[in-house]
Coordinates of C-alpha atoms in Angstrom, one line a residue:
M1 CA -9.5 -54.8 15.8
Y2 CA -10.0 -55.6 12.2
N3 CA -13.3 -56.7 10.6
M4 CA -13.9 -60.4 10.9
I5 CA -14.5 -62.2 7.7
K6 CA -14.6 -65.9 8.4
T7 CA -14.5 -68.6 5.8
S8 CA -15.6 -72.2 5.5
L9 CA -13.7 -74.9 3.7
Y10 CA -11.1 -73.2 1.5
G11 CA -12.6 -69.9 2.8
K12 CA -15.7 -67.9 2.3
F13 CA -15.7 -64.1 2.8
V14 CA -19.0 -62.8 4.1
M15 CA -19.9 -59.1 4.0
Y16 CA -22.9 -56.8 3.9
N17 CA -23.6 -53.8 1.6
C18 CA -19.9 -52.9 1.2
V19 CA -19.4 -52.8 -2.6
E20 CA -18.5 -49.4 -4.1
A21 CA -18.1 -48.6 -7.7
M22 CA -14.6 -49.0 -9.2
Y23 CA -13.5 -47.0 -12.3
C24 CA -10.5 -47.3 -14.6
W25 CA -7.9 -44.6 -14.1
D26 CA -7.5 -44.3 -17.9
D27 CA -10.9 -44.5 -19.6
T28 CA -9.3 -44.5 -23.1
T29 CA -7.4 -47.7 -22.3
C30 CA -10.3 -49.4 -20.6
N31 CA -12.9 -48.5 -23.3
G32 CA -10.7 -49.9 -26.0
G33 CA -10.0 -53.0 -24.0
F34 CA -6.7 -54.4 -22.8
T35 CA -4.9 -57.7 -22.5
V36 CA -2.7 -59.2 -19.8
E37 CA -0.5 -62.3 -19.8
I38 CA -1.3 -65.3 -17.6
I39 CA 1.1 -68.1 -17.1
H40 CA 0.6 -71.8 -16.4
R41 CA 1.5 -73.0 -12.9
D42 CA 4.2 -75.3 -14.4
S43 CA 5.9 -72.6 -16.4
P44 CA 9.4 -71.6 -15.2
K45 CA 7.9 -68.1 -14.7
S46 CA 5.4 -69.3 -12.2
P47 CA 5.8 -69.2 -8.4
F48 CA 4.5 -72.8 -8.3
Y49 CA 7.3 -74.0 -10.6
R50 CA 9.3 -77.0 -9.3
P51 CA 12.1 -77.8 -11.8
T52 CA 12.7 -81.3 -10.3
E53 CA 9.1 -82.3 -10.6
T54 CA 8.4 -85.0 -13.1
Q55 CA 5.6 -85.0 -15.7
L56 CA 4.1 -88.0 -13.9
R57 CA 4.0 -86.1 -10.7
R58 CA 2.5 -83.0 -12.4
V59 CA -0.3 -85.0 -13.9
A60 CA -1.0 -86.8 -10.6
K61 CA -1.3 -83.4 -8.9
A62 CA -3.6 -82.1 -11.7
V63 CA -5.9 -85.0 -11.2
H64 CA -6.0 -84.4 -7.5
R65 CA -6.7 -80.7 -8.0
S66 CA -9.5 -81.5 -10.4
L67 CA -11.2 -83.8 -7.9
R68 CA -10.7 -81.3 -5.1
R69 CA -12.2 -78.6 -7.4
A70 CA -15.3 -80.7 -8.0
N71 CA -15.6 -81.3 -4.3
H72 CA -15.3 -77.5 -3.7
F73 CA -18.1 -76.7 -6.1
N74 CA -20.2 -79.4 -4.3
Q75 CA -19.7 -77.7 -0.9
T76 CA -20.2 -74.0 -1.9
F77 CA -23.5 -72.4 -1.2
V78 CA -24.9 -68.9 -1.5
S79 CA -26.9 -67.3 1.3
K80 CA -29.6 -65.0 0.1
N81 CA -28.9 -62.5 2.9
T82 CA -25.2 -62.0 2.3
A83 CA -22.7 -61.5 -0.4
E84 CA -20.3 -64.4 -0.1
S85 CA -17.1 -65.1 -2.0
T86 CA -15.3 -68.4 -1.9
V87 CA -11.5 -68.5 -1.4
T88 CA -9.7 -71.5 -2.7
P89 CA -5.9 -71.0 -2.4
G90 CA -3.7 -73.4 -4.3
I91 CA -6.5 -74.8 -6.6
G92 CA -6.0 -73.5 -10.1
D93 CA -3.7 -73.7 -13.1
Y94 CA -3.2 -70.2 -14.3
V95 CA -1.5 -67.3 -12.5
M96 CA -1.2 -63.6 -13.3
S97 CA 1.0 -61.0 -11.7
Y98 CA -0.5 -57.6 -10.8
S99 CA 0.2 -54.9 -8.3
V100 CA -1.7 -53.4 -5.4
G101 CA -1.2 -50.2 -3.4
T102 CA 0.8 -47.0 -3.7
P103 CA 3.7 -47.5 -4.3
E104 CA 3.0 -50.6 -6.3
F105 CA 3.5 -54.0 -4.7
K106 CA 3.8 -57.0 -7.0
V107 CA 1.4 -59.9 -6.2
F108 CA 0.8 -63.3 -7.9
G109 CA -2.8 -64.5 -8.0
I110 CA -4.6 -67.6 -9.4
V111 CA -7.0 -66.6 -12.2
D112 CA -10.2 -68.3 -11.3
T113 CA -13.6 -68.2 -12.9
G114 CA -15.0 -70.1 -10.0
S115 CA -14.1 -67.4 -7.4
D116 CA -15.8 -64.2 -6.6
I117 CA -13.2 -62.0 -5.0
V118 CA -9.8 -60.5 -5.3
W119 CA -8.0 -61.9 -2.3
M120 CA -4.5 -62.0 -0.9
Q121 CA -2.6 -62.5 2.4
C122 CA -1.7 -59.4 4.3
Q123 CA 0.6 -58.2 7.0
P124 CA 0.5 -58.2 10.0
C125 CA -0.3 -61.8 9.7
K126 CA -1.3 -63.9 12.7
T127 CA -1.4 -67.2 10.8
C128 CA -0.5 -67.2 7.1
F129 CA 0.5 -70.2 4.9
D130 CA 3.9 -70.1 3.3
Q131 CA 4.3 -68.3 0.0
T132 CA 7.4 -67.7 -2.1
T133 CA 6.7 -64.0 -2.7
P134 CA 6.6 -61.3 0.0
I135 CA 3.3 -60.6 1.8
F136 CA 1.6 -57.3 1.2
N137 CA 1.7 -54.8 4.1
P138 CA -1.1 -52.3 3.8
S139 CA 0.6 -49.8 6.2
N140 CA 3.1 -49.2 3.5
S141 CA 0.4 -48.0 1.0
T142 CA -1.0 -44.5 0.9
T143 CA -4.1 -45.7 -0.9
Y144 CA -5.2 -48.5 1.3
E145 CA -8.5 -48.0 3.1
T146 CA -10.4 -50.5 5.3
L147 CA -14.1 -50.7 4.5
P148 CA -16.2 -49.7 7.5
C149 CA -18.5 -52.7 6.9
S150 CA -20.7 -54.5 9.2
S151 CA -19.2 -58.0 8.8
T152 CA -20.3 -61.2 10.4
S153 CA -18.9 -64.7 10.7
C154 CA -20.5 -67.8 9.2
K155 CA -20.3 -71.3 10.4
S156 CA -17.1 -73.0 9.6
D157 CA -15.8 -76.6 9.4
G158 CA -12.5 -75.6 10.9
R159 CA -10.8 -73.9 8.0
Y160 CA -11.1 -70.2 7.8
S161 CA -9.6 -66.8 6.8
Q162 CA -10.0 -63.7 8.9
G163 CA -9.1 -60.2 7.8
D164 CA -10.3 -57.0 6.2
L165 CA -12.4 -56.0 3.2
S166 CA -10.6 -53.0 1.9
L167 CA -10.4 -50.5 -0.9
E168 CA -7.0 -50.4 -2.7
T169 CA -5.6 -49.4 -6.1
L170 CA -5.1 -52.4 -8.3
T171 CA -2.7 -52.2 -11.3
L172 CA -2.6 -54.6 -14.3
G173 CA 0.2 -54.6 -16.7
S174 CA -1.1 -54.8 -20.3
T175 CA 0.7 -56.6 -23.2
I176 CA 1.1 -53.3 -25.0
G177 CA 3.5 -52.1 -22.3
S178 CA 1.4 -49.6 -20.4
S179 CA -0.3 -50.4 -17.1
V180 CA -4.0 -50.0 -16.3
K181 CA -4.9 -48.7 -12.8
F182 CA -8.2 -49.3 -11.0
P183 CA -8.5 -47.2 -7.9
R184 CA -10.8 -48.2 -5.0
T185 CA -10.9 -51.9 -5.9
V186 CA -12.5 -54.1 -3.2
I187 CA -9.9 -56.6 -2.0
G188 CA -10.0 -59.3 0.7
C189 CA -7.0 -59.0 2.9
G190 CA -6.5 -62.3 4.8
R191 CA -4.5 -62.0 8.1
N192 CA -5.4 -65.2 9.9
N193 CA -5.7 -68.1 7.4
S194 CA -6.0 -71.5 9.0
F195 CA -6.4 -73.5 5.8
F196 CA -3.2 -75.1 4.5
S197 CA -2.0 -74.4 1.0
E198 CA 0.8 -76.7 -0.3
E199 CA 1.2 -74.1 -3.1
K200 CA 2.9 -70.7 -2.9
S201 CA 0.4 -68.3 -4.4
S202 CA -0.1 -64.9 -2.9
G203 CA -3.8 -64.8 -3.7
I204 CA -6.7 -65.1 -6.0
V205 CA -8.1 -63.1 -8.9
G206 CA -11.7 -64.1 -9.0
L207 CA -13.6 -63.8 -12.4
G208 CA -16.9 -65.3 -11.2
Q209 CA -20.3 -63.6 -11.4
G210 CA -20.4 -62.5 -7.8
S211 CA -20.4 -58.7 -7.0
L212 CA -16.9 -58.8 -5.5
S213 CA -15.2 -60.5 -8.5
L214 CA -12.7 -58.5 -10.6
I215 CA -14.9 -58.7 -13.7
S216 CA -18.0 -57.5 -11.8
Q217 CA -16.0 -54.6 -10.2
L218 CA -14.6 -53.7 -13.7
S219 CA -18.0 -54.0 -15.4
S220 CA -18.7 -50.3 -15.9
S221 CA -15.2 -49.9 -17.5
V222 CA -15.1 -53.1 -19.7
G223 CA -18.8 -53.8 -20.3
G224 CA -18.8 -57.1 -18.4
K225 CA -16.6 -58.8 -21.1
F226 CA -13.5 -60.9 -20.7
S227 CA -11.8 -63.7 -22.7
Y228 CA -8.8 -66.0 -22.5
C229 CA -6.8 -68.0 -25.0
L230 CA -4.8 -70.8 -23.3
A231 CA -1.6 -71.8 -25.1
P232 CA -1.1 -75.5 -25.6
I233 CA 2.5 -75.4 -24.2
D234 CA 2.9 -74.6 -20.5
N235 CA 6.0 -72.5 -20.8
I236 CA 4.3 -70.1 -23.3
A237 CA 2.3 -67.3 -21.8
S238 CA -1.5 -67.3 -22.4
K239 CA -3.7 -64.2 -22.8
L240 CA -6.5 -62.7 -20.7
S241 CA -8.4 -59.8 -22.2
F242 CA -11.0 -57.4 -21.0
G243 CA -13.6 -55.1 -22.7
D244 CA -13.5 -54.6 -26.5
A245 CA -10.3 -56.7 -26.7
A246 CA -12.3 -59.6 -25.3
V247 CA -14.9 -59.7 -28.1
V248 CA -15.0 -63.1 -29.8
S249 CA -16.3 -62.9 -33.4
G250 CA -15.6 -63.9 -36.9
N251 CA -15.7 -67.2 -38.8
G252 CA -15.9 -70.3 -36.6
T253 CA -17.4 -68.4 -33.6
V254 CA -20.2 -70.1 -31.7
S255 CA -22.1 -69.0 -28.6
T256 CA -24.1 -70.6 -25.9
P257 CA -26.1 -69.2 -23.0
I258 CA -24.9 -68.9 -19.4
T259 CA -27.8 -70.5 -17.6
Y260 CA -27.1 -69.6 -13.9
H261 CA -26.0 -66.5 -12.0
G262 CA -23.4 -68.1 -9.8
H263 CA -20.9 -70.5 -11.4
Y264 CA -20.7 -70.4 -15.2
Y265 CA -23.2 -73.1 -15.9
L266 CA -23.7 -74.1 -19.6
T267 CA -26.0 -76.7 -21.1
L268 CA -24.1 -79.6 -22.8
E269 CA -26.7 -81.5 -24.8
A270 CA -24.4 -84.3 -26.1
L271 CA -20.9 -85.4 -27.1
S272 CA -20.0 -87.0 -30.4
V273 CA -17.2 -89.4 -31.2
A274 CA -17.3 -90.4 -34.9
K275 CA -20.9 -91.3 -35.5
N276 CA -21.6 -92.1 -31.9
R277 CA -23.7 -89.4 -30.1
I278 CA -23.8 -89.6 -26.3
R279 CA -26.6 -87.5 -24.8
L280 CA -26.5 -85.8 -21.3
G281 CA -29.4 -85.6 -19.0
K282 CA -30.8 -82.2 -17.9
S283 CA -29.9 -80.8 -14.5
N284 CA -32.4 -81.2 -11.7
N285 CA -33.0 -77.5 -11.4
G286 CA -33.0 -76.7 -15.1
E287 CA -30.1 -74.3 -14.8
G288 CA -27.5 -76.0 -17.0
N289 CA -25.6 -79.3 -16.5
I290 CA -21.9 -78.4 -16.7
I291 CA -19.6 -75.7 -15.3
I292 CA -17.0 -74.1 -17.6
D293 CA -14.0 -73.5 -15.4
S294 CA -10.5 -72.0 -15.7
G295 CA -9.4 -73.6 -12.5
T296 CA -10.0 -77.3 -13.2
T297 CA -7.5 -79.1 -15.4
L298 CA -9.5 -82.2 -16.5
T299 CA -13.0 -82.4 -17.9
L300 CA -15.4 -84.2 -15.5
L301 CA -18.6 -86.0 -16.6
P302 CA -21.3 -88.1 -15.0
D303 CA -20.3 -91.7 -14.5
D304 CA -22.7 -93.1 -17.2
V305 CA -21.8 -90.5 -19.7
Y306 CA -18.0 -90.9 -19.1
S307 CA -18.3 -94.7 -19.5
K308 CA -20.0 -94.4 -22.9
L309 CA -17.5 -91.7 -24.0
E310 CA -14.4 -93.7 -22.9
S311 CA -15.7 -96.8 -24.8
A312 CA -16.4 -94.8 -27.9
V313 CA -12.9 -93.3 -27.8
A314 CA -11.2 -96.6 -27.0
R315 CA -12.8 -98.2 -30.1
E316 CA -11.1 -95.6 -32.3
V317 CA -7.6 -95.7 -30.8
K318 CA -5.3 -98.6 -32.0
L319 CA -2.4 -98.2 -29.6
K320 CA -1.7 -100.7 -26.8
R321 CA -3.8 -99.9 -23.8
V322 CA -1.8 -99.7 -20.5
K323 CA -2.4 -98.8 -16.9
D324 CA -2.0 -95.1 -15.9
P325 CA 1.4 -94.8 -14.1
S326 CA -0.2 -92.6 -11.5
N327 CA -3.2 -95.0 -11.0
Q328 CA -5.7 -92.3 -11.4
L329 CA -6.8 -92.1 -15.1
S330 CA -8.6 -95.0 -16.6
L331 CA -7.8 -94.8 -20.3
C332 CA -4.1 -94.7 -21.2
Y333 CA -1.9 -95.9 -24.0
K334 CA 1.7 -96.7 -24.5
G335 CA 3.2 -94.3 -27.0
A336 CA 3.9 -90.7 -28.0
F337 CA 1.4 -88.1 -29.2
H338 CA 2.5 -88.4 -32.8
E339 CA 1.6 -92.1 -32.7
L340 CA -1.8 -91.3 -31.2
H341 CA -4.6 -91.1 -33.8
A342 CA -7.5 -90.3 -31.6
P343 CA -10.9 -89.2 -32.8
V344 CA -12.2 -85.7 -32.7
I345 CA -14.7 -85.2 -29.8
T346 CA -17.5 -82.7 -30.4
L347 CA -19.2 -81.0 -27.6
H348 CA -22.8 -80.0 -28.5
F349 CA -23.8 -77.0 -26.3
S350 CA -27.2 -75.5 -26.5
G351 CA -27.7 -72.8 -29.1
D352 CA -26.2 -75.0 -31.8
A353 CA -22.7 -74.3 -30.3
D354 CA -20.5 -77.2 -31.4
V355 CA -17.0 -77.2 -30.0
K356 CA -14.5 -79.7 -31.5
L357 CA -11.7 -81.1 -29.4
A358 CA -8.6 -82.3 -31.2
V359 CA -6.2 -84.9 -29.7
D360 CA -4.3 -82.2 -27.9
N361 CA -7.4 -81.2 -26.0
S362 CA -8.5 -84.7 -25.1
F363 CA -5.2 -86.6 -24.3
I364 CA -2.5 -85.6 -21.8
D365 CA 1.1 -86.7 -21.5
G366 CA 1.0 -89.0 -18.5
G367 CA 4.7 -89.4 -18.2
D368 CA 6.9 -92.5 -18.7
G369 CA 5.9 -92.7 -22.4
V370 CA 2.2 -93.0 -21.7
V371 CA -0.6 -90.8 -23.0
C372 CA -4.0 -90.7 -21.1
F373 CA -7.5 -89.5 -21.8
A374 CA -7.9 -86.1 -20.0
F375 CA -11.5 -86.8 -19.0
M376 CA -12.8 -88.3 -15.7
A377 CA -16.0 -89.6 -14.2
S378 CA -17.5 -87.5 -11.5
K379 CA -20.2 -88.3 -8.9
T380 CA -20.7 -84.6 -8.1
F381 CA -20.3 -81.9 -10.8
S382 CA -19.7 -81.9 -14.5
I383 CA -16.9 -79.5 -15.4
F384 CA -15.5 -78.4 -18.8
G385 CA -11.8 -78.1 -17.7
N386 CA -9.1 -75.9 -19.0
F387 CA -7.0 -78.6 -20.7
A388 CA -9.9 -79.1 -23.2
Q389 CA -10.1 -75.4 -23.7
K390 CA -6.5 -74.9 -25.0
N391 CA -6.2 -73.3 -28.5
I392 CA -9.8 -72.0 -28.2
L393 CA -10.6 -68.3 -27.7
V394 CA -13.2 -68.4 -24.9
G395 CA -15.2 -65.2 -24.4
Y396 CA -17.5 -64.4 -21.5
D397 CA -20.2 -61.7 -21.9
L398 CA -21.9 -61.1 -18.6
Q399 CA -24.3 -58.6 -20.1
K400 CA -25.5 -60.9 -22.9
K401 CA -25.1 -63.9 -20.6
T402 CA -23.2 -65.9 -23.2
V403 CA -19.9 -67.8 -23.5
S404 CA -18.4 -67.9 -27.0
F405 CA -15.8 -70.2 -28.6
K406 CA -13.6 -69.8 -31.6
P407 CA -10.7 -72.2 -32.7
T408 CA -7.6 -70.1 -32.4
D409 CA -3.8 -70.5 -32.4
C410 CA -3.3 -69.2 -28.9
V411 CA 0.5 -69.1 -29.3
Q412 CA 0.1 -66.5 -32.0
Q413 CA -2.9 -64.7 -30.4

């Protein structure tokens, strides 16, 4: 009988006092920092890749995922009595390969700053959603150990995951060729997963602030620092760095405080388009008003702020305005990117951290010769999405509680 870990919508692992320290096998590598490659879900190297899928369909799915993501943030909650970690299979844009167990077993997981656990499906599996890669069987690993935790189930709306919390060796392949091993990593092993995932991911690599996330478990080895640099082209690998390799510094670097110990909340004071400055209201709880997120494609803003921003952008663009082919985005133009002379949008974060978004950050190829504004109105959460973060080195420092930005050519990074 395995420990029951029951999850609510998209899954929420619940456990008590089960976290153990995790240390790097090679302190020299970890103390100096290391970098791994991450790939976009639409890259030919991705398990999600569908060669026959059109650009129109990919954008429509990205919009759908972004809205689901906002809904997911709206429904998550944190109980003060338990350590909970949300599992959201299939929602996310960037994937990394890593290995678990001894001997090593290759796994693909969604890199997610909005999740707080390393999670995957495991054999024997009573009910597992379909995935293109083999499912990990702990009985084949000599280093797998089930945590003797006192687990409890939480109320569910009908979608759940049941399984074990375990200790297992996790191996990351660095860009310099050598691998980095982390023994006794806490991993969620799902064996009865009633939620449906239309995608084919094996799991999740959570980079949130919760105690079970990868960055929290690595904290003693990498100083609570990680960064990513997202390439502007989907078929080119992006970079995810840890420790000293994740430090963002030098000319052009700006930093803003993380204002909440949960999701990565920042305070966005205003947006500027040309000479038009659009202010955002403060959050009701004073804990920041926008989540920076690796798992949401588009950038979502409150209805009134989005309306003003769209109008300001539309006044500057001279192409013919057309309807979105997917009927989901509200500001689209007929033409190619080289014909689009869109204004720079500046995000004004607290701490005098101004982040400038070029046209490649603010407009997306909508398919059928149409380009669309990659922002949307939201009635729930404001989210700084990953599309707007491309070609920006984004660094998280959980000890200093800051996020830093630096304009960077992420293809050459």
